[in-house]
Every structure is written in C-alpha cells, then in structure tokens.
PDB file of C-alpha atoms in Angstrom:
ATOM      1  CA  UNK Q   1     -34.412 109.486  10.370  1.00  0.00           C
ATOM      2  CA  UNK Q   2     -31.965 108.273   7.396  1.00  0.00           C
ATOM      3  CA  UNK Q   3     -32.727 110.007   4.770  1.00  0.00           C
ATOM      4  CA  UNK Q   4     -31.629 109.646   1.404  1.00  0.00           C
ATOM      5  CA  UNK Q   5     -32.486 109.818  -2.561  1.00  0.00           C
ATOM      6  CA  UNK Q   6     -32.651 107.168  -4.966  1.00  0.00           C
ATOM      7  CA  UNK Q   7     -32.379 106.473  -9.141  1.00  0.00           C
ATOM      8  CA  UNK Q   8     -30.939 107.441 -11.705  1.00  0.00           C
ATOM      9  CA  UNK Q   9     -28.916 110.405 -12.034  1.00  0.00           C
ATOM     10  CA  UNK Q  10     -30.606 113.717 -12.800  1.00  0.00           C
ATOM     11  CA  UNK Q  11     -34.153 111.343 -11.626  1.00  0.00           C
ATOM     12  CA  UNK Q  12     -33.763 110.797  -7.944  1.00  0.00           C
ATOM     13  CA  UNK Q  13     -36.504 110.183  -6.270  1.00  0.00           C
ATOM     14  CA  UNK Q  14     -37.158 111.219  -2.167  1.00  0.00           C
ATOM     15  CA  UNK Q  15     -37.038 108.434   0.409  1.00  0.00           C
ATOM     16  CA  UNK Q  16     -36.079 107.470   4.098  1.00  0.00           C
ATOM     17  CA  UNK Q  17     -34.094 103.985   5.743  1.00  0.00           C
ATOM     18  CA  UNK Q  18     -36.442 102.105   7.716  1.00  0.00           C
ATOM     19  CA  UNK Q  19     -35.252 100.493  10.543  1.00  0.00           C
ATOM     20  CA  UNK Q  20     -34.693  97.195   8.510  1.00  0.00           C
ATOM     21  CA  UNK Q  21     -32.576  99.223   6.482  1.00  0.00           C
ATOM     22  CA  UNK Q  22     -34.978  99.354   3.509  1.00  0.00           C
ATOM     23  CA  UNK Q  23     -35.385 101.972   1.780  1.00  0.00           C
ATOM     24  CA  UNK Q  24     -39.221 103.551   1.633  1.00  0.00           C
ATOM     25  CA  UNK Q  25     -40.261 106.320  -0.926  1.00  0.00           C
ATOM     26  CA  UNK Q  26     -41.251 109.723   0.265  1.00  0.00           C
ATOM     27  CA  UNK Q  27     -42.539 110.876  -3.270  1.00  0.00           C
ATOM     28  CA  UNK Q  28     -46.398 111.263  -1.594  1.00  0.00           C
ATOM     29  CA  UNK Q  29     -45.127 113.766   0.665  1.00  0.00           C
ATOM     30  CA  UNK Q  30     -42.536 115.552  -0.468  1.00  0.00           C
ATOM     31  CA  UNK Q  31     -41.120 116.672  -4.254  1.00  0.00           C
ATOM     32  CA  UNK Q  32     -37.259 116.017  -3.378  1.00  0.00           C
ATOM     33  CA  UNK Q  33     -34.946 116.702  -0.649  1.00  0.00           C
ATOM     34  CA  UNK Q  34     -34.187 119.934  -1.392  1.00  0.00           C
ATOM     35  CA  UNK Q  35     -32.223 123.055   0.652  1.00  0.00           C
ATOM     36  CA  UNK Q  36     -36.260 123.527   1.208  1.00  0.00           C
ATOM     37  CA  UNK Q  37     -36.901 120.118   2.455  1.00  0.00           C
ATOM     38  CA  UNK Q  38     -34.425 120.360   5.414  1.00  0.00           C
ATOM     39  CA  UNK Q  39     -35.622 123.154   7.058  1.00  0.00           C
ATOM     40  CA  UNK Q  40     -37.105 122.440  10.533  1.00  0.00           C
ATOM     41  CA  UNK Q  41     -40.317 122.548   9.620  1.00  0.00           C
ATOM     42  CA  UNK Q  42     -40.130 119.976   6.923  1.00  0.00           C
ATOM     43  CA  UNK Q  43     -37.858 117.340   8.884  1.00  0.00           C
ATOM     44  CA  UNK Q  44     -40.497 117.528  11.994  1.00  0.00           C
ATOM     45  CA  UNK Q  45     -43.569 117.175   9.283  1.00  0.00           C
ATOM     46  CA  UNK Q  46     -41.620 114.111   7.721  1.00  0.00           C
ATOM     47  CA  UNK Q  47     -40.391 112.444  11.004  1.00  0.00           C
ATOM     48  CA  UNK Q  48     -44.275 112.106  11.988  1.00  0.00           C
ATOM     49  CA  UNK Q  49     -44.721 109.951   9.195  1.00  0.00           C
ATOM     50  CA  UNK Q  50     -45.076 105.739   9.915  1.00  0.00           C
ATOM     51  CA  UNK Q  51     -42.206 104.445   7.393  1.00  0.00           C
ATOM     52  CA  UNK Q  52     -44.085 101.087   7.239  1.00  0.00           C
ATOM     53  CA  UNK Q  53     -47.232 103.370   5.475  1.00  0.00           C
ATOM     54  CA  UNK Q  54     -44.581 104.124   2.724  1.00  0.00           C
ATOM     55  CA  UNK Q  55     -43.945 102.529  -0.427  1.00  0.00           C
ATOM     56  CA  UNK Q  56     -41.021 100.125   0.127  1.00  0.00           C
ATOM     57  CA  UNK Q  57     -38.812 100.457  -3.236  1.00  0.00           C
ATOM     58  CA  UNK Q  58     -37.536  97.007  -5.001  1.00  0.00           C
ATOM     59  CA  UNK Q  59     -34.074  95.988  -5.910  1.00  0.00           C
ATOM     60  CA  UNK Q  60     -31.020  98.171  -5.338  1.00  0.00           C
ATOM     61  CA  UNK Q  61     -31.446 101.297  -7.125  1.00  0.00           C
ATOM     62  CA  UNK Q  62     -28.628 103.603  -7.530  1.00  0.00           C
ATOM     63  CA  UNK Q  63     -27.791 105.863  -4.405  1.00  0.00           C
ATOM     64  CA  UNK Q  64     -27.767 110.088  -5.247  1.00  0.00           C
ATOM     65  CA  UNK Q  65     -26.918 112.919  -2.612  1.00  0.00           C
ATOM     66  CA  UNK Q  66     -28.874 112.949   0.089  1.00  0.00           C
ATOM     67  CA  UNK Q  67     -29.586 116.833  -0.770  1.00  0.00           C
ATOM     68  CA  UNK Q  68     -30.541 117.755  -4.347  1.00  0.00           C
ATOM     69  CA  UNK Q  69     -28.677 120.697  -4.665  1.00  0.00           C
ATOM     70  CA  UNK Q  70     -26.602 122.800  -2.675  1.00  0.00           C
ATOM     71  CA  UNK Q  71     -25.961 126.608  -2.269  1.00  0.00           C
ATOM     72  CA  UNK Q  72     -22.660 126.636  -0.427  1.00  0.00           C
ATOM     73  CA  UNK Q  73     -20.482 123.793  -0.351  1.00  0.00           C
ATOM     74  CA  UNK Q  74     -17.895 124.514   2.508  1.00  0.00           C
ATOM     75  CA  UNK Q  75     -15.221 122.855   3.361  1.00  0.00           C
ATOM     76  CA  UNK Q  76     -12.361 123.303   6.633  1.00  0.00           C
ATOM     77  CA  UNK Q  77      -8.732 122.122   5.813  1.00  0.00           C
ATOM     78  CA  UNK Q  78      -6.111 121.241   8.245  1.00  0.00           C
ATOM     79  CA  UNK Q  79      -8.636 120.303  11.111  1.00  0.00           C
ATOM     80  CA  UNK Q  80      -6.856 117.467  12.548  1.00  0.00           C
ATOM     81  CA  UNK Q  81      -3.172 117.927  13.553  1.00  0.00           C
ATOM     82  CA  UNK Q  82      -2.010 114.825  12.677  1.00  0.00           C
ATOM     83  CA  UNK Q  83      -3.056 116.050   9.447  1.00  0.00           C
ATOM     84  CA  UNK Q  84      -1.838 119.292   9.120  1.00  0.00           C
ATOM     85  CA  UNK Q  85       1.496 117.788  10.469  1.00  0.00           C
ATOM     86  CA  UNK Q  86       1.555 114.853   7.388  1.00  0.00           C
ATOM     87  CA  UNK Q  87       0.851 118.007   5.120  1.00  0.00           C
ATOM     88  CA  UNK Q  88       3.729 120.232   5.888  1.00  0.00           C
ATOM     89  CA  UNK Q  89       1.576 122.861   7.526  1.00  0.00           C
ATOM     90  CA  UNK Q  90       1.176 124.650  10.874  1.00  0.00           C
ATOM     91  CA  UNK Q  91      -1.578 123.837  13.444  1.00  0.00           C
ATOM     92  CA  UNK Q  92      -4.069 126.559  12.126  1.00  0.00           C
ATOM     93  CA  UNK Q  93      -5.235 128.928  14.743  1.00  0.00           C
ATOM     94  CA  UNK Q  94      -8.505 129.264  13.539  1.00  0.00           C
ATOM     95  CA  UNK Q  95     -10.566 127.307  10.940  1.00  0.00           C
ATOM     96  CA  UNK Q  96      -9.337 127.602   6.853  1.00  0.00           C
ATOM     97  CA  UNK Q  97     -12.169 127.842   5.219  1.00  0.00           C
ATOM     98  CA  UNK Q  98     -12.346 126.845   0.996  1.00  0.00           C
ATOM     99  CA  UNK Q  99     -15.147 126.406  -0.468  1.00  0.00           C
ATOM    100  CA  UNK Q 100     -15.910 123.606  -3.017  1.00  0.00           C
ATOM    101  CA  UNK Q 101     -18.136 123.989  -6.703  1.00  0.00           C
ATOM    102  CA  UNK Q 102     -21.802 123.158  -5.522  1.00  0.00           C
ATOM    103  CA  UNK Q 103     -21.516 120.999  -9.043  1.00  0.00           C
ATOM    104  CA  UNK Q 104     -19.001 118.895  -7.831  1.00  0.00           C
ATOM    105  CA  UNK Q 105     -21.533 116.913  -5.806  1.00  0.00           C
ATOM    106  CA  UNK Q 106     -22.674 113.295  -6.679  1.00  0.00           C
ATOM    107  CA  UNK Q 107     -23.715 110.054  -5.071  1.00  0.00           C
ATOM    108  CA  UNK Q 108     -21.758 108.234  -2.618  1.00  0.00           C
ATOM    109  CA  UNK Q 109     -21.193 104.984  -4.987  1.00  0.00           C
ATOM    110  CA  UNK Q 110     -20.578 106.867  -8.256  1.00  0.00           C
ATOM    111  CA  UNK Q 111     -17.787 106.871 -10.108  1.00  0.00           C
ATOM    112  CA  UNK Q 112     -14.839 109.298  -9.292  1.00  0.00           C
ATOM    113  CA  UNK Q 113     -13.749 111.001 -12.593  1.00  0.00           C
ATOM    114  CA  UNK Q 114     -10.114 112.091 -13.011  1.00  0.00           C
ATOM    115  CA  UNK Q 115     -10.139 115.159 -15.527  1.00  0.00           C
ATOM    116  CA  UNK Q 116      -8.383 115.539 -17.875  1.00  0.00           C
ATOM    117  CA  UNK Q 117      -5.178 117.156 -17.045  1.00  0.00           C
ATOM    118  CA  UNK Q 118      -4.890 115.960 -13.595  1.00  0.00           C
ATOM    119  CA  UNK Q 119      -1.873 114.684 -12.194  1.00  0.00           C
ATOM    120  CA  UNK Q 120      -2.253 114.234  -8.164  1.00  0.00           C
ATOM    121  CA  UNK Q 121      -5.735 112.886  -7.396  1.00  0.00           C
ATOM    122  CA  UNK Q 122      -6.202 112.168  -3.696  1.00  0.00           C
ATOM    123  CA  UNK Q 123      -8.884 111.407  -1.210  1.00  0.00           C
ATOM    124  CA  UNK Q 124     -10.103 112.309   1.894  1.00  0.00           C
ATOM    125  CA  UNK Q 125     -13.010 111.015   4.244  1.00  0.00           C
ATOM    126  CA  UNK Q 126     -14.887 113.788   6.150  1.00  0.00           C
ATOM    127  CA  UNK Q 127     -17.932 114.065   8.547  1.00  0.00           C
ATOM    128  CA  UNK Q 128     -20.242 116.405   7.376  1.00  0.00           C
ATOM    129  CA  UNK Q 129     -23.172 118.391   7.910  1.00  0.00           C
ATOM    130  CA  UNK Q 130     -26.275 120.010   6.342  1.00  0.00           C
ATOM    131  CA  UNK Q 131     -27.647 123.155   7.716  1.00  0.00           C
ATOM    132  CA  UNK Q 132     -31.413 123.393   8.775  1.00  0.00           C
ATOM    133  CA  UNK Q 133     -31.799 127.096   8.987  1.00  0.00           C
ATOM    134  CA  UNK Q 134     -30.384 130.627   8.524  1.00  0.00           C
ATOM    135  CA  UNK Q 135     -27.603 131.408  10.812  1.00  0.00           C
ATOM    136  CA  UNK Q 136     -26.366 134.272  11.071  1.00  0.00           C
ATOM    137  CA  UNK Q 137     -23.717 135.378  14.131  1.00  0.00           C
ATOM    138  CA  UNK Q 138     -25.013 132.296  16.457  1.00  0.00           C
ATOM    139  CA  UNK Q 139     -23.143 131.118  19.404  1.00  0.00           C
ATOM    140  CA  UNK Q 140     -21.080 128.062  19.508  1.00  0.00           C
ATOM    141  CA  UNK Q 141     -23.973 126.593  22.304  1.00  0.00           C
ATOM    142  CA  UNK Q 142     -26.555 127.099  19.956  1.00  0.00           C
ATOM    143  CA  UNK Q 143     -24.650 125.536  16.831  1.00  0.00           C
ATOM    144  CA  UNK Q 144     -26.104 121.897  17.045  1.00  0.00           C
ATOM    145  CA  UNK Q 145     -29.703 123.450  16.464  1.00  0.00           C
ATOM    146  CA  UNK Q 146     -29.312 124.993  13.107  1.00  0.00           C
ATOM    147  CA  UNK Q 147     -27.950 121.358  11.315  1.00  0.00           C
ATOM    148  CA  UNK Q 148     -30.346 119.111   9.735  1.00  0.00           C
ATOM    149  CA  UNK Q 149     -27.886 115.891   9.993  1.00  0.00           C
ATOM    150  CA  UNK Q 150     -24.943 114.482   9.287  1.00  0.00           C
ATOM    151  CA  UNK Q 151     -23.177 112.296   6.692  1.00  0.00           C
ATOM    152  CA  UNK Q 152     -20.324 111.124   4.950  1.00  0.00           C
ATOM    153  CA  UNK Q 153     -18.325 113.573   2.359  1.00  0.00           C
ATOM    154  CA  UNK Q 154     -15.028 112.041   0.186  1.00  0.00           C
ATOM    155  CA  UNK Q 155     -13.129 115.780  -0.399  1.00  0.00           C
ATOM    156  CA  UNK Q 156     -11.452 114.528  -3.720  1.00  0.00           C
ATOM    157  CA  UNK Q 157      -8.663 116.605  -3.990  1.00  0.00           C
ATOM    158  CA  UNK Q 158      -6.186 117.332  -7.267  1.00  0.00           C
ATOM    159  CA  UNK Q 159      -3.105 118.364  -5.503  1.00  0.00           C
ATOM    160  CA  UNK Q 160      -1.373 119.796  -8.370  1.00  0.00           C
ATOM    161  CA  UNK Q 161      -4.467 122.345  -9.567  1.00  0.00           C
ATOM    162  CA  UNK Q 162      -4.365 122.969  -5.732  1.00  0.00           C
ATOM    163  CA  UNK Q 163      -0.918 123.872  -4.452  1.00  0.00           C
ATOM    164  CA  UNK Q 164       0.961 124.173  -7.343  1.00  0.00           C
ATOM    165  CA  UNK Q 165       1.189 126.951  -9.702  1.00  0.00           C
ATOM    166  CA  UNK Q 166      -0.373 129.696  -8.347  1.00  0.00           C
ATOM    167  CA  UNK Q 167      -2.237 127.142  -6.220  1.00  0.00           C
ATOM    168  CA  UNK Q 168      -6.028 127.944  -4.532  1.00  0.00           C
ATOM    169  CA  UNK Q 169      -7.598 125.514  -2.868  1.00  0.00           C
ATOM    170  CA  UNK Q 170     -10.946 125.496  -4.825  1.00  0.00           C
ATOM    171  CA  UNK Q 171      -9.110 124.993  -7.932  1.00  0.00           C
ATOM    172  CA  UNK Q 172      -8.220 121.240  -6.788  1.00  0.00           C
ATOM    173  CA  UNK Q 173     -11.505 120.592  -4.717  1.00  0.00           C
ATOM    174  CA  UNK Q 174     -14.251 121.743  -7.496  1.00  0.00           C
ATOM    175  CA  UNK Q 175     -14.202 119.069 -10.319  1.00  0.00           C
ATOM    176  CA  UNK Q 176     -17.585 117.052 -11.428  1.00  0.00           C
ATOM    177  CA  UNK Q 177     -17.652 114.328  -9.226  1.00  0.00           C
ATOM    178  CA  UNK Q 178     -15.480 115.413  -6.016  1.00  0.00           C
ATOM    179  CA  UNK Q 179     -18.135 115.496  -3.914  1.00  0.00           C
ATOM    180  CA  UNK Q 180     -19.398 112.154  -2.879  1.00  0.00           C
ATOM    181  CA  UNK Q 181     -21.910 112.812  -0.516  1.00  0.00           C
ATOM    182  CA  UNK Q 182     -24.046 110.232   1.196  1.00  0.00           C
ATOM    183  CA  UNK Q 183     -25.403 107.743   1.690  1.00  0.00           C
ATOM    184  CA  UNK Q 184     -28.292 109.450   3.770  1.00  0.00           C
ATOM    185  CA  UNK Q 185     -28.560 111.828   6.020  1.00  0.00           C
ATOM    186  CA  UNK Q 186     -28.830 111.128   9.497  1.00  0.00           C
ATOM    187  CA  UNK Q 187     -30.659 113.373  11.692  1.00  0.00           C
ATOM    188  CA  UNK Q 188     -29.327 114.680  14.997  1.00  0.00           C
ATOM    189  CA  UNK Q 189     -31.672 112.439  17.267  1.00  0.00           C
ATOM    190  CA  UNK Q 190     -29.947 109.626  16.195  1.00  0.00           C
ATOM    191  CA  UNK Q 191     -26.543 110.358  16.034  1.00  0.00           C
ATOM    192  CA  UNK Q 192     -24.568 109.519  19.515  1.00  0.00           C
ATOM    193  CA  UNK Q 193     -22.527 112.516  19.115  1.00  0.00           C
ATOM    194  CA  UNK Q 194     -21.129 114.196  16.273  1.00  0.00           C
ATOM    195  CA  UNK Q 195     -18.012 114.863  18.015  1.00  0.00           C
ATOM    196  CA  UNK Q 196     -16.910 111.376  18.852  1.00  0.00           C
ATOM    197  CA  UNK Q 197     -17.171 109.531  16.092  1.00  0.00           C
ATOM    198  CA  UNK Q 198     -14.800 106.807  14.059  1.00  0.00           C
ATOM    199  CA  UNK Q 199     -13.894 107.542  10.211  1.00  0.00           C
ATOM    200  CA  UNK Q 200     -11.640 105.003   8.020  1.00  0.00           C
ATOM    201  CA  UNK Q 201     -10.864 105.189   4.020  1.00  0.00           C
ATOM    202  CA  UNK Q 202      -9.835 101.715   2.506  1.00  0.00           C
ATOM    203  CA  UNK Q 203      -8.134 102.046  -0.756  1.00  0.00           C
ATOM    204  CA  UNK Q 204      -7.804  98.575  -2.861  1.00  0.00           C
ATOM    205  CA  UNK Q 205      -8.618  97.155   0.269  1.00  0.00           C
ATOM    206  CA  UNK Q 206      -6.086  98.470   2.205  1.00  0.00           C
ATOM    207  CA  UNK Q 207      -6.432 100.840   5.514  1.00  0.00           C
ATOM    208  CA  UNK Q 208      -5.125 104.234   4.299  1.00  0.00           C
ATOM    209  CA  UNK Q 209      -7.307 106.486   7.197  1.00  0.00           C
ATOM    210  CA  UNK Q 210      -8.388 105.943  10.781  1.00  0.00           C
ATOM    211  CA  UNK Q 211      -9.300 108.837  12.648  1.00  0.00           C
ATOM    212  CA  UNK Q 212     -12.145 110.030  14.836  1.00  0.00           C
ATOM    213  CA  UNK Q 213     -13.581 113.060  15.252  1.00  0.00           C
ATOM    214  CA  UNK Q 214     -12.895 114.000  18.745  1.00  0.00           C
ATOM    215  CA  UNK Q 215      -9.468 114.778  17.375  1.00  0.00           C
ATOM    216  CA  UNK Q 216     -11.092 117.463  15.384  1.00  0.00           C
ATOM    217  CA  UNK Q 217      -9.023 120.969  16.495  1.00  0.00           C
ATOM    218  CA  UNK Q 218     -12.242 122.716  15.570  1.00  0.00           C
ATOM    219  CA  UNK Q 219     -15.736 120.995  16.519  1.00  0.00           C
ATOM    220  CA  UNK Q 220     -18.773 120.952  15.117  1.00  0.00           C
ATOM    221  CA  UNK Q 221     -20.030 123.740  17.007  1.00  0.00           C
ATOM    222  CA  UNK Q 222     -16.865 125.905  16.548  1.00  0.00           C
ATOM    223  CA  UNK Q 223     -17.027 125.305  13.092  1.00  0.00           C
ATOM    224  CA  UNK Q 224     -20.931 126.178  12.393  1.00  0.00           C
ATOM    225  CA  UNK Q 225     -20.617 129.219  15.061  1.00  0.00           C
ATOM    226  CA  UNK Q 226     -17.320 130.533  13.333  1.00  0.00           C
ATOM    227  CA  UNK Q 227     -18.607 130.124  10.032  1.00  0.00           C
ATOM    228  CA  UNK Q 228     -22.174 132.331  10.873  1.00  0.00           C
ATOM    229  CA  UNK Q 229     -19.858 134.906  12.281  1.00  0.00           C
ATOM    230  CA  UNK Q 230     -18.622 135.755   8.676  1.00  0.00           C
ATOM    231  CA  UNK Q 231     -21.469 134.680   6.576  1.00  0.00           C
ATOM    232  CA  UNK Q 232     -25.126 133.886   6.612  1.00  0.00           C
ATOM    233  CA  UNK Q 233     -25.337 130.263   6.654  1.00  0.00           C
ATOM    234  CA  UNK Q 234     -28.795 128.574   4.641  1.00  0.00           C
ATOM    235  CA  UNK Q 235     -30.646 125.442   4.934  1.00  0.00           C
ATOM    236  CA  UNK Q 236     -29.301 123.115   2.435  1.00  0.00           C
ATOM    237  CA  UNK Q 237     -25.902 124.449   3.136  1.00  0.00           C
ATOM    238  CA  UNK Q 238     -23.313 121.623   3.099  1.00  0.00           C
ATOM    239  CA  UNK Q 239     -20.035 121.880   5.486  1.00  0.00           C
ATOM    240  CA  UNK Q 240     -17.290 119.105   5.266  1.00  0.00           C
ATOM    241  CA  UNK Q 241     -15.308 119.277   8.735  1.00  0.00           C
ATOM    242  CA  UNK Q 242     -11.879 117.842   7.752  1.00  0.00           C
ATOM    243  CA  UNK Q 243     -10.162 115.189   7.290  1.00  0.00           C
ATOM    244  CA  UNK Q 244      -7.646 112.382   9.435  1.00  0.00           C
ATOM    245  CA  UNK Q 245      -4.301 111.380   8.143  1.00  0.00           C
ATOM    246  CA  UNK Q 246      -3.575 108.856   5.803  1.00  0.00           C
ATOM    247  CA  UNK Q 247      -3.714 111.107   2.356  1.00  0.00           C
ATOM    248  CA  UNK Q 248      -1.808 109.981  -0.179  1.00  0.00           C
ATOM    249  CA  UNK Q 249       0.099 113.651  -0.479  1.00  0.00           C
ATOM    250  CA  UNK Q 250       1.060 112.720   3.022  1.00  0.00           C
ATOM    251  CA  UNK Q 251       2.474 109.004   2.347  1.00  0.00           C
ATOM    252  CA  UNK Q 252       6.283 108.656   1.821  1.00  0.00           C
ATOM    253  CA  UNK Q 253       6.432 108.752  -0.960  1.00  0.00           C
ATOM    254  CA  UNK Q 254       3.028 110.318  -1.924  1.00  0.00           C
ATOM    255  CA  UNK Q 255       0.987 108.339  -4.533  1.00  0.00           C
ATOM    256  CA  UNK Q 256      -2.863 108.990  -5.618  1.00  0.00           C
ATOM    257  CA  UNK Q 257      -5.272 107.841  -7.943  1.00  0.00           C
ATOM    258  CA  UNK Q 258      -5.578 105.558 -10.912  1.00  0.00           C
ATOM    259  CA  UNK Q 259      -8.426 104.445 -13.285  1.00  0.00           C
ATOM    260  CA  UNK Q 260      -9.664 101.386 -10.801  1.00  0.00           C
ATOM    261  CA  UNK Q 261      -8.987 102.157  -7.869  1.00  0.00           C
ATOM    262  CA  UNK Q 262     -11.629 101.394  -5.068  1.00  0.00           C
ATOM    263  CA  UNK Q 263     -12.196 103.614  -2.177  1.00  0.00           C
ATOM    264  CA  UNK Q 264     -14.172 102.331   0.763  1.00  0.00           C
ATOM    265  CA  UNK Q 265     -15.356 104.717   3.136  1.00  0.00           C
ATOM    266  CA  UNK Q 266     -17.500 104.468   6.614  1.00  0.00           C
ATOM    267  CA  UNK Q 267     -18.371 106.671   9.164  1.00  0.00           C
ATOM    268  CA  UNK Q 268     -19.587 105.452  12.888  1.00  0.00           C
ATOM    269  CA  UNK Q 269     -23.613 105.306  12.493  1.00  0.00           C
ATOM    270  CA  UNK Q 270     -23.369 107.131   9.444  1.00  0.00           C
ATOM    271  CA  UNK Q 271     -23.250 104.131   7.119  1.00  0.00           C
ATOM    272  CA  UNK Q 272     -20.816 103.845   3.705  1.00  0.00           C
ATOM    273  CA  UNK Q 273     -19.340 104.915   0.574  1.00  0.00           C
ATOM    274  CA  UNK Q 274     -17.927 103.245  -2.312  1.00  0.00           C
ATOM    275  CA  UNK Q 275     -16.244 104.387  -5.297  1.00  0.00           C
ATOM    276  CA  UNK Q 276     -14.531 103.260  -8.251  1.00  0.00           C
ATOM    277  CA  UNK Q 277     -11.616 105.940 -10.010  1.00  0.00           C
ATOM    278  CA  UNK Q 278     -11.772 106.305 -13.997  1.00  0.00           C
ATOM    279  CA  UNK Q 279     -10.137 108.313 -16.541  1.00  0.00           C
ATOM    280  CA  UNK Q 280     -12.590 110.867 -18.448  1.00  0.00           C
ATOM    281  CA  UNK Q 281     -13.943 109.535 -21.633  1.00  0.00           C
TER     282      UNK Q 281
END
C-alpha cells in the first residue's frame, strides 16, 4: 500500500494510491493515519480493503504527512561517509542520534519557511521510516518487522543555530516546517529493499545529491535495533536514516537557501517531494 493524507492543512483527510496512482479516500474506515493507525493490526485490516470500493478524490488536493502526528522524530547524522567526509567529521563508530521537534513536520510540497534569524539554511534528502510497534531491545534480524513503511524526509537544517555558538544539533533541525515528510508511505511488501535504494535532491534544477542507500554505514536494521537498545521505540515513531553528499555546508564554497528556491526530491519507489523556500511573513 501507498498511503498518504490529503487537504488542507490542519484538515487532512485519510487515503491510499491506487495502482493508477489515484488517490482513494479511507475516511469510511479509518479517522486519520495516526501513530494508532500504523500499528500491525490496522495496516493488515486496511490492506484487505479493494481500493476500487473507495471513494476516488477529484482534482489535486494538497499533499500532508503521511502520519498525523508523531511522538519521536529521530534522526542519524553522519551516516554516509562521503558525507561525514564533505562535513569535516570522522566516520562515526556508531550511529549519532538527534532528535528533531515532532512540530517541525509538514507536507512534502509545502513551503519551507526560513525563520527569522536564520543565516545557513540547508537541505538534505533522507530515507525514512515509521515504526509499527513497540520495540524495545530487538535484534538487528528482527528490525524490518517492527516498521510500518518507508518514505521520503527533507532534514532542513540551519547550520548556524546548529554548530555555531554553543551549537546542538536539535537547535538547527527543529523549526516549523523542517520536516517534509511524504508523499505516502509505502509499506514493506512493496518496497524492493530498503537498503538499496537511489536518492537525488535537485535545487533550481540543478543535481546537488545522488546517493543510494547501500552506502548507508548504518542500515536500516542497525539503526532500528541500535535505537531499541536505548529507548522504547512506538508506532508512529518517525526515524530519518541520513543523508548523501551534496549539502550546501559541504560545497566549496558553502551556500544555502533563499526565498525561491526549489528543491526537488525523489526516492527509488518512494515517489517525490517538492518545495519552494520563503522568508517568514
């Protein structure tokens, strides 16, 4: 299944991708998809359902998170080398973990907002995932059976709140609006395999990351394993893996984000982002 949430923000609405790629409401089943809504039992009642028996929905409504709201929003840094080696910093020996404001979510086609005060706005496609069920101490074999799906996450990242001053990670990953996530939810039966598959960023057009997964230091199963070895991981949970190179903290010289700028983001199967960059009102 693709599933995904549709309308206006604050009003989405449940639905799924049909194989023609058009979107059918889920409203007669299910209230929204929720951190309840992904748990196993949910995702088996809703993949029984015929998507031609569902409403079909008109026009091209605006695309939300595929997940209503999230309890933890986790992110890795420094998971590919090449990318740890554009930033400056050693190949990490085990995952760095940050975590990222649950209320920086949005849509994957929304607007990217710089805040106020910002001066180093950069991007960064990642693969992510959304947990299915409590995990707690699990081994890396049994990782792939506690995530719901996967999808597409833009880490927005204000380099300055992050590594300057006193620095923090979480202070440049938390804003409103650095969390694109979407545009559905793919579930694991059709995805060829989470840990071979091809990522690219286009900003203005422009190439600015190419990567694929299977360069990941840590894999999906490392990652989920290692992170319910320190925590108890929920459905709904949302982890973003990492990130290729191509940042713009990383170019020579480095250069981010202006009001305008379009970022173009796809993910192998998982289908694509777009955003626009403006100044806060």
């Amino acid at each position: 299944m693709r599933l995904l949430r549709y309308g206006p923000a604050g009003q989405e609405r449940p639905a799924l991708l049909d194989n023609n790629n058009q979107i059918r409401d889920l409203t007669g089943h299910i209230d929204d998809l929720s951190a309840a809504a992904y748990s196993q039992a949910e995702m088996q009642r809703l993949a029984k359902l015929d998507p031609q028996n569902l409403p079909l929905v008109e026009g091209t409504p605006r695309i939300g998170s595929p997940i209503s709201k999230t309890g933890h929003f986790i992110a890795i840094g420094l998971n590919y080398a090449d990318h740890a080696a554009e930033s400056g910093m050693p190949i990490p020996a085990e995952p760095i973990l940050f975590t990222k404001a649950p209320s920086s979510l949005c849509g994957p086609n929304d607007a990217v907002v710089i805040p106020k005060g910002s001066k180093k706005l950069d991007w960064e496609i990642e693969l992510a995932v959304i947990i299915s069920k409590p995990a707690y101490q699990i081994t890396e074999a049994d990782a792939l059976e506690y995530i719901a799906g996967y999808t597409i996450c833009n880490d927005i990242s204000e380099r300055h709140w992050q590594i300057e001053g006193t620095g923090q990670w979480t202070k440049g990953k938390s804003a409103p609006t650095f969390g694109p996530l979407g545009p559905y939810l793919v579930t694991p039966d059709e995805v060829r395999n989470p840990e071979n598959l091809a990522l690219e960023l286009r900003l203005n057009g422009k190439l600015q990351q190419s990567g694929n997964t299977a360069n990941m230091i840590f894999s999906v199963r490392q990652i989920v394993a290692y992170l319910s070895g320190i925590m108890q991981l929920e459905p709904g949970d949302i982890i973003t893996t990492g990130t290729p190179p191509g940042v713009g903290m990383g170019a020579k010289p480095p250069f981010y984000l202006k009001p305008d700028d379009e970022m173009v983001l796809t993910i192998e199967g998982l289908g694509r982002q777009h955003q626009t960059v403006a100044a806060q009102a």
